[in-house]
Amino acid sequence: MTTKGFTTRLVHADRLLNKPQDGAVHQATTNSVLFEYEDVNDLVDVFQGRKVGHVYSRSSSTSNAALQNMLANIEGGTGALVFSTGMAAISSTLLSLLKAGDHIIMSQYLFGNSASLAETIEDLGIRVCLVDVTDVSEVERAISEETKVVYLETIANPVTQVADLARIGELCQSRGLLYIVDNTMTPSCLFTGSQIKASLLVGSLTKYYGGHGNVLGGFVIDTGIYDWSSYANISDFYKTAPVDQWGVTQVKKKGLRDMGATLSPQSAHMVSVGMETLELRMKKTCENAMVLANFLEQHDKVEKVYYPGLASHPQHDLAQTHFSDFGGILSIDLKPECDCFDFLNALSLIIKATHLGDTRTLALPVAHTIFYENGPEKRAQMGINDNMIRFSIGIENSEDLIYDLTQALEKV
Ligand SMILES: *Cc1c(COP(=O)(O)O)cnc(C)c1O
């Protein structure tokens, strides 16, 4: 199966991996919270990890297992878990694998809510160090005795900085550090986690995977690269599993089971249907983003365009090495004399909304919204200007997007 193309594998994954009953091409949605065992010995074996099965759908169900199989399969990974949201996946993973006294190195260009989560885990006694991940030497310099994890995002939002992914992966491998990569911006059809030696991929199913703005979800995928026998925080209890399952088992027990942010089976079905067109949508999204980036870079009311596909982007070469295309996030600074609120209010097709990875093109003044809480100092450190607008490019016909941008720019 692994030799077939990305979309072929995905649209046939439920049939071939999960084998739903009666020849159905979709896994049935699990409506039961509990699972009956005729022989109590089997129930006990499942509880104690000697047999695979479901006991209570907070921890696992047929629907969610089917989606987890699809995610692990498209990454060639050793296991996956799904959660109610991307933030649930990220917080459950970090809280399951870190302890007070540990040190984590994180990107200084994190998604706003992840940056805020970093402050929460710091309050719990985990030391957090934020570094510029476009440069591996910054990460290397931050490593200390207590460092357990390096955490970053493939393409940052909204300034689109690209992390030095492969060199940081090599560094993590040589130091035995767990390398957690949020690949929300570059889903599996654009980027392969194992190629940059990522240990775990985490992120949002709400964005490109689901893709239609109608369902929340999050994921963790183990790429199979990391040797869990060298991770100090695995509870002895979970070491009865094969060593390549230690990490996922601990996140499943401590994160999913104990913290309880389970994806609903109905949502799992919606995400898996959305994923069937992931590659097709990403192709159109990236194509539109490139067209718009070139258009905006020429426009005399635009000061600056941030898009990794442009030759002017500082990490254009890195992006070209790591991704098969450049993603759907594109930001601009308008010329200082142009009012970004006037521009946004003049848009008629492009939607003013937070969210990204939708089929529809969205726009947002970032400094005044998602990064408002961070304050001017932190925003400056992240490269976010007051006049910056972030677009999440959709799959519309590009001429309609150009038309809308042109008429709105005329009005400022
Ligand atoms: C949106 C997003 C998340 C959080 O996902 P939710 O499903 O909204 O909780 C995490 N990381 C990145 C990079 C995101 O863009």
Coordinates of C-alpha atoms and ligand atoms in Angstrom, one line a residue:
M1 CA 0.0 0.0 0.0
T2 CA 2.8 2.5 0.8
T3 CA 3.9 2.6 -2.8
K4 CA 0.7 4.2 -4.1
G5 CA 0.2 8.0 -4.4
F6 CA -1.0 10.2 -1.5
T7 CA -4.6 10.6 -2.6
T8 CA -5.0 7.0 -3.8
R9 CA -3.9 5.8 -0.4
L10 CA -6.2 8.2 1.4
V11 CA -9.4 7.6 -0.5
H12 CA -8.9 3.9 -0.2
A13 CA -7.6 3.9 3.4
D14 CA -10.8 3.2 5.2
R15 CA -11.6 0.2 3.0
L16 CA -8.2 -1.3 3.0
L17 CA -6.9 -0.5 6.5
N18 CA -10.0 -0.5 8.6
K19 CA -12.2 -2.9 6.7
P20 CA -15.7 -1.6 7.6
Q21 CA -18.6 -4.1 7.7
D22 CA -20.8 -4.9 4.7
G23 CA -18.5 -3.4 2.1
A24 CA -19.0 0.2 3.4
V25 CA -16.4 2.6 2.1
H26 CA -16.6 4.7 5.3
Q27 CA -16.0 3.4 8.8
A28 CA -19.3 3.4 10.7
T29 CA -19.6 6.1 13.4
T30 CA -19.3 4.6 16.8
N31 CA -22.4 5.6 18.8
S32 CA -21.5 3.4 21.9
V33 CA -19.5 4.7 24.8
L34 CA -19.1 1.2 26.3
F35 CA -18.0 -2.1 24.8
E36 CA -19.3 -5.5 26.0
Y37 CA -17.0 -8.5 26.6
E38 CA -18.6 -12.0 26.9
D39 CA -15.6 -13.4 28.7
V40 CA -14.3 -11.2 31.5
N41 CA -10.7 -12.5 30.8
D42 CA -10.8 -10.6 27.5
L43 CA -11.9 -7.4 29.2
V44 CA -9.1 -7.7 31.7
D45 CA -6.6 -8.4 28.9
V46 CA -7.6 -5.3 27.1
F47 CA -7.4 -3.2 30.3
Q48 CA -3.9 -4.6 31.1
G49 CA -2.7 -4.0 27.5
R50 CA -2.2 -7.7 26.5
K51 CA -5.0 -7.5 23.9
V52 CA -6.1 -4.8 21.5
G53 CA -9.7 -3.6 22.0
H54 CA -12.0 -0.8 23.1
V55 CA -13.3 -0.5 26.6
Y56 CA -14.6 3.1 26.9
S57 CA -14.8 5.6 24.1
R58 CA -13.0 8.4 25.9
S59 CA -9.8 6.3 25.3
S60 CA -10.6 4.7 22.0
S61 CA -13.4 3.7 19.6
T62 CA -13.7 2.2 16.2
S63 CA -14.3 5.5 14.5
N64 CA -11.3 7.3 16.1
A65 CA -9.0 4.3 15.6
A66 CA -9.9 4.4 11.9
L67 CA -8.9 8.0 11.6
Q68 CA -5.7 7.3 13.6
N69 CA -4.8 4.5 11.2
M70 CA -5.2 6.8 8.3
L71 CA -3.0 9.5 9.8
A72 CA -0.3 7.0 10.8
N73 CA -0.4 5.5 7.4
I74 CA 0.0 8.7 5.3
E75 CA 3.1 9.6 7.5
G76 CA 4.5 6.0 7.5
G77 CA 4.4 6.4 11.3
T78 CA 4.2 3.8 14.1
G79 CA 1.1 5.3 15.7
A80 CA -1.3 8.2 16.0
L81 CA -3.9 9.7 18.4
V82 CA -6.7 12.1 17.7
F83 CA -8.1 14.8 20.0
S84 CA -11.0 17.2 20.2
T85 CA -8.9 20.1 18.9
G86 CA -5.4 20.9 17.9
M87 CA -4.7 22.7 21.2
A88 CA -6.0 19.6 23.0
A89 CA -3.5 17.4 21.1
I90 CA -0.6 19.8 21.8
S91 CA -1.4 20.4 25.5
S92 CA -2.1 16.7 26.2
T93 CA 1.2 15.7 24.5
L94 CA 3.3 18.3 26.4
L95 CA 1.7 17.6 29.8
S96 CA 2.0 13.8 29.3
L97 CA 5.7 13.9 28.5
L98 CA 7.2 16.7 30.6
K99 CA 7.7 17.0 34.3
A100 CA 8.4 19.9 36.7
G101 CA 12.2 20.7 36.5
D102 CA 12.4 19.7 32.8
H103 CA 13.5 22.2 30.1
I104 CA 11.8 22.7 26.7
I105 CA 13.2 24.8 23.8
M106 CA 10.4 26.3 21.8
S107 CA 10.2 28.5 18.7
Q108 CA 9.8 32.2 19.4
Y109 CA 7.4 32.3 16.4
L110 CA 4.7 30.1 17.8
F111 CA 1.0 30.1 17.0
G112 CA -0.6 32.5 19.5
N113 CA -2.4 29.9 21.6
S114 CA 0.7 27.7 21.7
A115 CA 2.7 30.7 22.9
S116 CA 0.2 31.2 25.6
L117 CA 0.2 27.5 26.5
A118 CA 4.0 27.8 26.9
E119 CA 3.4 30.4 29.7
T120 CA 1.0 28.0 31.4
I121 CA 3.5 25.1 31.4
E122 CA 6.1 27.5 32.7
D123 CA 3.9 28.2 35.6
L124 CA 3.8 24.5 36.3
G125 CA 7.6 24.4 36.8
I126 CA 8.8 23.5 33.3
R127 CA 11.5 25.8 32.1
V128 CA 10.7 27.3 28.7
C129 CA 13.3 28.9 26.5
L130 CA 12.1 30.7 23.3
V131 CA 14.6 30.8 20.4
D132 CA 14.8 31.8 16.8
V133 CA 14.4 28.4 15.1
T134 CA 15.4 29.7 11.6
D135 CA 18.9 29.2 12.9
V136 CA 20.1 25.8 14.3
S137 CA 22.9 27.4 16.3
E138 CA 20.3 29.3 18.5
V139 CA 18.7 25.9 19.4
E140 CA 22.1 24.4 20.1
R141 CA 23.1 27.2 22.4
A142 CA 19.9 26.8 24.4
I143 CA 20.4 23.1 25.3
S144 CA 21.0 22.4 28.9
E145 CA 21.2 19.3 31.1
E146 CA 17.5 19.4 31.8
T147 CA 16.4 19.8 28.1
K148 CA 14.0 17.1 27.1
V149 CA 12.1 18.6 24.1
V150 CA 12.5 20.9 21.1
Y151 CA 9.2 22.2 19.9
L152 CA 8.6 24.3 16.7
E153 CA 6.3 24.8 13.7
T154 CA 7.2 24.2 10.1
I155 CA 6.0 27.6 8.8
A156 CA 5.2 30.2 11.4
N157 CA 2.1 32.2 11.4
P158 CA 1.7 35.1 10.4
V159 CA 5.2 36.1 9.3
T160 CA 5.9 32.7 7.6
Q161 CA 9.4 32.1 9.0
V162 CA 10.6 28.7 8.0
A163 CA 12.4 26.7 10.7
D164 CA 15.8 25.1 10.0
L165 CA 14.0 21.8 10.2
A166 CA 16.5 19.2 9.1
R167 CA 19.5 20.6 10.9
I168 CA 17.5 20.9 14.1
G169 CA 16.4 17.3 13.6
E170 CA 20.0 16.1 13.3
L171 CA 20.9 18.1 16.4
C172 CA 18.0 16.5 18.4
Q173 CA 18.9 13.0 17.2
S174 CA 22.6 13.5 18.3
R175 CA 21.6 14.8 21.7
G176 CA 18.7 12.3 22.3
L177 CA 16.1 15.1 22.4
L178 CA 12.5 14.6 21.6
Y179 CA 11.7 16.7 18.5
I180 CA 8.0 17.8 18.3
V181 CA 7.0 19.5 15.1
D182 CA 3.6 21.2 14.5
N183 CA 3.0 20.7 10.8
T184 CA -0.5 22.3 10.7
M185 CA 0.7 24.7 8.0
T186 CA 2.3 21.9 5.8
P187 CA 0.1 18.8 6.0
S188 CA 1.4 15.4 5.0
C189 CA 1.0 16.0 1.2
L190 CA 3.5 18.9 1.4
F191 CA 6.0 17.6 3.9
T192 CA 7.2 14.3 5.5
G193 CA 8.1 14.5 9.2
S194 CA 10.5 11.5 9.1
Q195 CA 12.7 13.3 6.4
I196 CA 13.7 16.0 9.0
K197 CA 13.9 13.4 11.8
A198 CA 10.8 14.7 13.7
S199 CA 9.9 12.5 16.6
L200 CA 6.3 13.5 16.9
L201 CA 4.1 15.5 14.5
V202 CA 1.3 17.4 16.2
G203 CA -1.3 19.9 14.9
S204 CA -4.8 20.8 14.0
L205 CA -7.2 18.7 12.0
T206 CA -9.5 21.7 12.0
K207 CA -7.4 23.4 9.4
Y208 CA -6.3 21.8 6.2
Y209 CA -7.0 18.2 7.1
G210 CA -10.8 18.7 7.7
G211 CA -10.5 21.7 5.5
H212 CA -14.1 23.0 5.3
G213 CA -14.5 25.0 8.5
N214 CA -17.1 22.7 9.9
V215 CA -15.3 20.5 12.4
L216 CA -12.6 20.8 15.2
G217 CA -9.9 18.2 15.8
G218 CA -6.2 17.6 16.6
F219 CA -3.6 14.9 16.1
V220 CA -0.3 13.4 17.3
I221 CA 1.6 11.1 15.0
D222 CA 4.8 9.2 16.0
T223 CA 7.1 9.0 13.0
G224 CA 9.0 6.1 14.4
I225 CA 12.3 8.0 14.4
Y226 CA 12.7 8.5 18.1
D227 CA 14.2 5.8 20.4
W228 CA 11.8 6.0 23.4
S229 CA 14.1 3.9 25.5
S230 CA 16.3 7.0 25.9
Y231 CA 13.3 9.2 27.2
A232 CA 13.5 9.5 31.0
N233 CA 9.9 10.4 31.7
I234 CA 8.2 7.2 30.5
S235 CA 6.3 5.6 33.4
D236 CA 7.4 1.9 34.1
F237 CA 3.7 1.1 33.6
Y238 CA 3.8 1.8 29.9
K239 CA 7.1 0.0 29.2
T240 CA 5.3 -3.3 28.8
A241 CA 4.3 -2.1 25.3
P242 CA 6.9 -2.5 22.4
V243 CA 9.4 0.3 22.7
D244 CA 8.2 2.1 19.6
Q245 CA 4.8 2.4 21.3
W246 CA 6.0 3.9 24.6
G247 CA 5.4 7.5 23.7
V248 CA 2.0 7.1 22.1
T249 CA 0.9 4.8 24.9
Q250 CA 1.9 7.4 27.6
V251 CA 0.2 10.2 25.7
K252 CA -2.9 8.0 25.2
K253 CA -3.1 7.2 28.9
K254 CA -2.0 10.4 30.6
G255 CA -3.2 12.7 27.9
L256 CA -6.3 11.3 26.2
R257 CA -7.6 9.1 29.0
D258 CA -6.8 11.2 32.0
M259 CA -7.3 14.7 30.6
G260 CA -10.2 13.5 28.4
A261 CA -10.2 15.8 25.3
T262 CA -11.5 13.1 23.1
L263 CA -12.6 13.7 19.5
S264 CA -16.2 12.9 18.9
P265 CA -16.7 9.9 16.5
Q266 CA -19.0 12.1 14.4
S267 CA -16.1 14.6 14.0
A268 CA -13.7 11.7 13.2
H269 CA -15.9 10.8 10.3
M270 CA -16.1 14.4 9.1
V271 CA -12.3 14.8 9.2
S272 CA -11.7 11.6 7.3
V273 CA -14.1 12.7 4.5
G274 CA -12.3 16.1 4.4
M275 CA -9.0 14.4 4.2
E276 CA -9.9 12.6 0.9
T277 CA -9.4 15.9 -0.9
L278 CA -6.5 17.2 1.1
E279 CA -4.0 17.0 -1.7
L280 CA -6.3 18.5 -4.3
R281 CA -7.2 21.4 -2.1
M282 CA -3.6 22.0 -1.1
K283 CA -2.6 22.1 -4.8
K284 CA -5.2 24.8 -5.6
T285 CA -4.5 26.7 -2.3
C286 CA -0.7 26.8 -3.0
E287 CA -1.3 27.7 -6.7
N288 CA -3.6 30.6 -5.7
A289 CA -1.2 31.8 -2.9
M290 CA 1.7 32.0 -5.4
V291 CA -0.4 34.0 -7.9
L292 CA -1.6 36.4 -5.2
A293 CA 1.9 36.7 -3.7
N294 CA 3.3 37.8 -7.1
F295 CA 0.4 40.2 -7.7
L296 CA 0.7 41.8 -4.3
E297 CA 4.5 42.1 -4.5
Q298 CA 4.0 44.3 -7.6
H299 CA 1.3 46.5 -6.1
D300 CA 2.3 50.0 -5.2
K301 CA 0.1 50.1 -2.0
V302 CA 1.8 47.0 -0.6
E303 CA 5.0 47.6 1.4
K304 CA 5.9 43.9 1.9
V305 CA 4.7 40.4 1.1
Y306 CA 5.6 37.4 3.3
Y307 CA 5.3 34.2 1.4
P308 CA 7.9 31.4 1.4
G309 CA 7.3 30.8 -2.3
L310 CA 8.7 34.2 -3.2
A311 CA 12.5 34.4 -4.1
S312 CA 12.5 37.5 -1.8
H313 CA 11.6 35.4 1.3
P314 CA 14.6 35.0 3.7
Q315 CA 14.1 31.2 4.0
H316 CA 12.9 30.5 0.4
D317 CA 15.7 28.0 -0.1
L318 CA 14.9 26.1 3.1
A319 CA 11.2 26.0 2.2
Q320 CA 12.1 24.6 -1.3
T321 CA 14.2 21.9 0.3
H322 CA 11.6 20.8 2.9
F323 CA 8.2 21.2 1.3
S324 CA 6.7 20.2 -2.1
D325 CA 4.9 23.5 -2.2
F326 CA 4.8 26.7 -0.1
G327 CA 1.4 26.6 1.7
G328 CA -1.6 28.8 2.0
I329 CA -0.5 31.5 4.5
L330 CA 0.4 34.8 3.0
S331 CA 0.8 38.1 4.9
I332 CA 1.3 41.6 3.8
D333 CA 2.2 45.0 5.3
L334 CA 0.3 47.8 3.6
K335 CA 2.2 51.0 2.9
P336 CA 2.3 53.1 6.1
E337 CA -0.1 55.7 4.7
C338 CA -2.7 53.0 3.9
D339 CA -5.2 52.1 6.6
C340 CA -5.5 48.3 7.0
F341 CA -9.0 48.6 8.5
D342 CA -10.2 50.5 5.4
F343 CA -8.7 47.9 3.2
L344 CA -10.3 45.0 5.1
N345 CA -13.7 46.7 5.1
A346 CA -13.5 47.2 1.4
L347 CA -13.1 43.5 0.7
S348 CA -16.3 41.9 -0.6
L349 CA -15.5 38.3 -1.4
I350 CA -12.6 37.6 1.0
I351 CA -14.0 36.9 4.5
K352 CA -12.9 38.8 7.6
A353 CA -12.5 36.0 10.1
T354 CA -10.0 34.2 12.2
H355 CA -9.2 30.6 11.2
L356 CA -7.1 29.2 8.5
G357 CA -6.9 26.3 6.1
D358 CA -10.4 26.8 4.8
T359 CA -11.7 26.4 1.3
R360 CA -12.5 30.1 1.4
T361 CA -10.0 32.9 1.5
L362 CA -9.9 34.7 4.9
A363 CA -8.2 37.9 6.0
L364 CA -7.4 39.3 9.5
P365 CA -5.5 42.3 11.0
V366 CA -3.2 40.1 13.2
A367 CA -1.7 42.7 15.6
H368 CA -5.2 43.8 16.7
T369 CA -6.7 40.3 17.0
I370 CA -4.8 37.0 17.6
F371 CA -1.6 38.7 18.7
Y372 CA -3.3 41.5 20.7
E373 CA -2.7 39.9 24.1
N374 CA 1.1 39.5 23.3
G375 CA 1.7 43.2 23.5
P376 CA 3.9 45.4 21.3
E377 CA 7.2 44.1 22.6
K378 CA 6.5 40.4 21.9
R379 CA 4.9 41.3 18.6
A380 CA 8.0 43.1 17.5
Q381 CA 10.1 40.1 18.5
M382 CA 7.8 37.9 16.3
G383 CA 8.1 40.3 13.4
I384 CA 4.5 41.4 13.5
N385 CA 3.7 45.0 12.4
D386 CA 0.6 47.0 13.3
N387 CA -0.3 47.3 9.6
M388 CA 0.0 43.6 8.9
I389 CA -2.8 41.6 7.3
R390 CA -2.7 37.8 7.2
F391 CA -4.5 35.9 4.5
S392 CA -5.4 32.2 4.6
I393 CA -5.8 31.4 0.9
G394 CA -8.7 29.3 -0.3
I395 CA -9.5 27.3 -3.4
E396 CA -11.6 30.0 -5.2
N397 CA -10.8 30.8 -8.8
S398 CA -7.8 33.1 -8.6
E399 CA -9.2 35.8 -10.9
D400 CA -12.0 36.4 -8.5
L401 CA -9.6 36.9 -5.6
I402 CA -7.4 39.3 -7.7
Y403 CA -10.5 41.3 -8.6
D404 CA -11.5 41.6 -4.9
L405 CA -8.0 42.6 -3.8
T406 CA -7.7 45.1 -6.7
Q407 CA -11.0 46.9 -5.9
A408 CA -10.2 47.0 -2.2
L409 CA -6.7 48.4 -2.7
E410 CA -8.1 51.1 -4.9
K411 CA -10.2 52.3 -2.0
V412 CA -7.4 52.9 0.5
Ligands
LIG1 C1 -4.9 26.4 14.6 C2 -3.6 25.9 15.0 C3 -3.5 25.1 16.2 C4 -4.7 24.8 17.1 O1 -5.6 24.0 16.4 P1 -7.2 24.0 16.9 O2 -7.8 22.9 16.2 O3 -7.8 25.3 16.5 O4 -7.2 23.9 18.4 C5 -2.2 24.7 16.5 N1 -1.1 25.0 15.8 C6 -1.2 25.8 14.7 C7 0.0 26.1 13.9 C8 -2.5 26.3 14.3 O5 -2.6 27.0 13.2

